[in-house]
Amino acid sequence: VQLQASGGGLVQAGGSLRLSCAASGRTFSIYGMGWFRQAPGKEREFVAAISWSGGSSYYADSVKGRFTISRDNAKNTVYLQMSSLEPEDTAVYFCARRRNGYGGTSYYASEYNYWGQGTLVTVSS
């Protein structure tokens, strides 16, 4: 399984970006997916997660109301729409796939066993 994240870049505070994560393999649709981020000098933190069906999602308090996670199982892709970006959102963003199929949402990094390479988001003030 390979996860390829893209869509990062430089944006001004208040702006928007949409991240994409394309997954290889035929079983993408049965796995929950998540987005995590790591800012310079900080530990990796949970951002958002979506269930295998797309029917449920969960967000970190810091991004709730500003970010939206979604998925297109026909395209093997999960998205993270980010709006009202703040300088504090600056980080490398990683997508990840849950370890077990047919799972719901999870904010524990240990429950994800495949990770993308990360895409850098820089928000200027």
CSV table of C-alpha atoms in Angstrom, one decimal:
chain,number,residue,atom,x,y,z
A,1,VAL,CA,0.0,0.0,0.0
A,2,GLN,CA,1.3,3.4,-0.9
A,3,LEU,CA,-0.2,6.8,0.1
A,4,GLN,CA,0.7,9.9,-1.9
A,5,ALA,CA,-0.2,13.2,-0.3
A,6,SER,CA,-0.3,16.4,-2.3
A,7,GLY,CA,-1.7,19.9,-2.3
A,8,GLY,CA,0.4,21.6,0.2
A,9,GLY,CA,1.9,25.0,-0.4
A,10,LEU,CA,2.3,28.6,0.8
A,11,VAL,CA,-0.9,30.4,1.7
A,12,GLN,CA,-1.7,33.6,3.5
A,13,ALA,CA,-3.6,33.5,6.8
A,14,GLY,CA,-7.3,33.3,6.2
A,15,GLY,CA,-6.8,31.4,3.0
A,16,SER,CA,-7.7,27.9,1.9
A,17,LEU,CA,-6.0,24.7,0.6
A,18,ARG,CA,-7.2,21.3,-0.2
A,19,LEU,CA,-4.9,18.3,0.4
A,20,SER,CA,-5.3,15.1,-1.4
A,21,CYS,CA,-4.1,11.6,-0.5
A,22,ALA,CA,-4.2,9.0,-3.3
A,23,ALA,CA,-3.9,5.4,-2.2
A,24,SER,CA,-2.8,2.4,-4.1
A,25,GLY,CA,-4.4,-1.0,-3.8
A,26,ARG,CA,-7.9,-2.3,-4.3
A,27,THR,CA,-9.1,-2.3,-0.7
A,28,PHE,CA,-9.0,1.4,0.0
A,29,SER,CA,-12.8,1.6,0.5
A,30,ILE,CA,-12.8,-0.7,3.6
A,31,TYR,CA,-10.3,1.3,5.7
A,32,GLY,CA,-10.7,4.4,7.8
A,33,MET,CA,-8.3,7.2,7.0
A,34,GLY,CA,-6.8,10.0,8.9
A,35,TRP,CA,-4.7,13.1,8.6
A,36,PHE,CA,-2.0,14.1,11.0
A,37,ARG,CA,0.4,17.0,11.1
A,38,GLN,CA,3.8,17.8,12.5
A,39,ALA,CA,5.0,21.3,13.1
A,40,PRO,CA,8.7,22.2,13.3
A,41,GLY,CA,10.0,21.1,16.7
A,42,LYS,CA,6.7,19.5,17.8
A,43,GLU,CA,5.3,16.0,17.9
A,44,ARG,CA,3.0,14.7,15.3
A,45,GLU,CA,-0.6,15.4,16.2
A,46,PHE,CA,-4.0,14.2,15.0
A,47,VAL,CA,-6.0,16.5,12.7
A,48,ALA,CA,-9.0,14.6,11.3
A,49,ALA,CA,-10.3,11.1,10.6
A,50,ILE,CA,-13.0,9.5,8.5
A,51,SER,CA,-14.6,6.1,8.7
A,52,TRP,CA,-14.3,3.5,6.0
A,53,SER,CA,-17.7,4.4,4.6
A,54,GLY,CA,-17.3,8.1,4.9
A,55,GLY,CA,-20.3,8.2,7.2
A,56,SER,CA,-18.5,9.5,10.2
A,57,SER,CA,-15.7,11.9,10.8
A,58,TYR,CA,-13.8,13.3,13.8
A,59,TYR,CA,-11.7,16.4,14.2
A,60,ALA,CA,-9.1,17.8,16.6
A,61,ASP,CA,-10.6,20.8,18.5
A,62,SER,CA,-8.0,23.1,16.9
A,63,VAL,CA,-9.4,22.5,13.4
A,64,LYS,CA,-13.0,21.8,14.1
A,65,GLY,CA,-15.2,24.1,12.0
A,66,ARG,CA,-12.4,25.0,9.7
A,67,PHE,CA,-11.2,21.7,8.2
A,68,THR,CA,-13.3,19.1,6.4
A,69,ILE,CA,-12.2,15.5,5.7
A,70,SER,CA,-13.9,13.6,2.9
A,71,ARG,CA,-13.2,10.6,0.7
A,72,ASP,CA,-13.9,9.3,-2.8
A,73,ASN,CA,-13.7,5.6,-2.7
A,74,ALA,CA,-14.1,5.4,-6.5
A,75,LYS,CA,-10.8,7.4,-6.8
A,76,ASN,CA,-9.0,5.8,-3.8
A,77,THR,CA,-8.5,9.3,-2.5
A,78,VAL,CA,-9.1,11.1,0.8
A,79,TYR,CA,-9.2,14.9,1.0
A,80,LEU,CA,-8.6,17.5,3.6
A,81,GLN,CA,-10.3,20.8,2.8
A,82,MET,CA,-8.7,23.5,5.0
A,83,SER,CA,-10.2,27.0,5.4
A,84,SER,CA,-9.5,30.0,7.5
A,85,LEU,CA,-5.9,28.9,7.8
A,86,GLU,CA,-3.8,30.3,10.6
A,87,PRO,CA,0.0,30.5,11.0
A,88,GLU,CA,-0.4,27.8,13.7
A,89,ASP,CA,-1.6,25.4,11.0
A,90,THR,CA,1.9,25.5,9.4
A,91,ALA,CA,3.2,21.9,9.4
A,92,VAL,CA,3.9,18.8,7.3
A,93,TYR,CA,0.6,17.0,6.8
A,94,PHE,CA,0.5,13.2,6.6
A,95,CYS,CA,-2.3,10.9,5.5
A,96,ALA,CA,-2.6,7.5,7.1
A,97,ARG,CA,-4.6,4.3,6.7
A,98,ARG,CA,-6.1,2.4,9.6
A,99,ARG,CA,-4.6,-0.9,10.6
A,100,ASN,CA,-7.9,-2.8,10.5
A,101,GLY,CA,-10.7,-2.7,8.0
A,102,TYR,CA,-14.2,-1.6,8.5
A,103,GLY,CA,-13.1,0.6,11.4
A,104,GLY,CA,-14.6,4.0,12.5
A,105,THR,CA,-12.6,7.1,13.3
A,106,SER,CA,-9.6,7.1,15.5
A,107,TYR,CA,-7.2,9.8,16.7
A,108,TYR,CA,-4.5,7.3,17.9
A,109,ALA,CA,-1.5,7.3,15.5
A,110,SER,CA,-0.8,3.7,16.7
A,111,GLU,CA,-4.0,2.6,15.0
A,112,TYR,CA,-2.6,3.6,11.6
A,113,ASN,CA,0.0,1.4,9.9
A,114,TYR,CA,0.4,3.0,6.5
A,115,TRP,CA,1.6,6.6,6.2
A,116,GLY,CA,2.1,8.9,3.3
A,117,GLN,CA,5.3,10.9,2.8
A,118,GLY,CA,3.8,14.2,3.9
A,119,THR,CA,3.0,17.5,2.2
A,120,LEU,CA,4.2,20.9,3.6
A,121,VAL,CA,1.6,23.6,4.4
A,122,THR,CA,3.0,27.0,5.2
A,123,VAL,CA,0.6,29.7,6.4
A,124,SER,CA,2.0,33.2,6.4
A,125,SER,CA,0.7,36.0,8.7
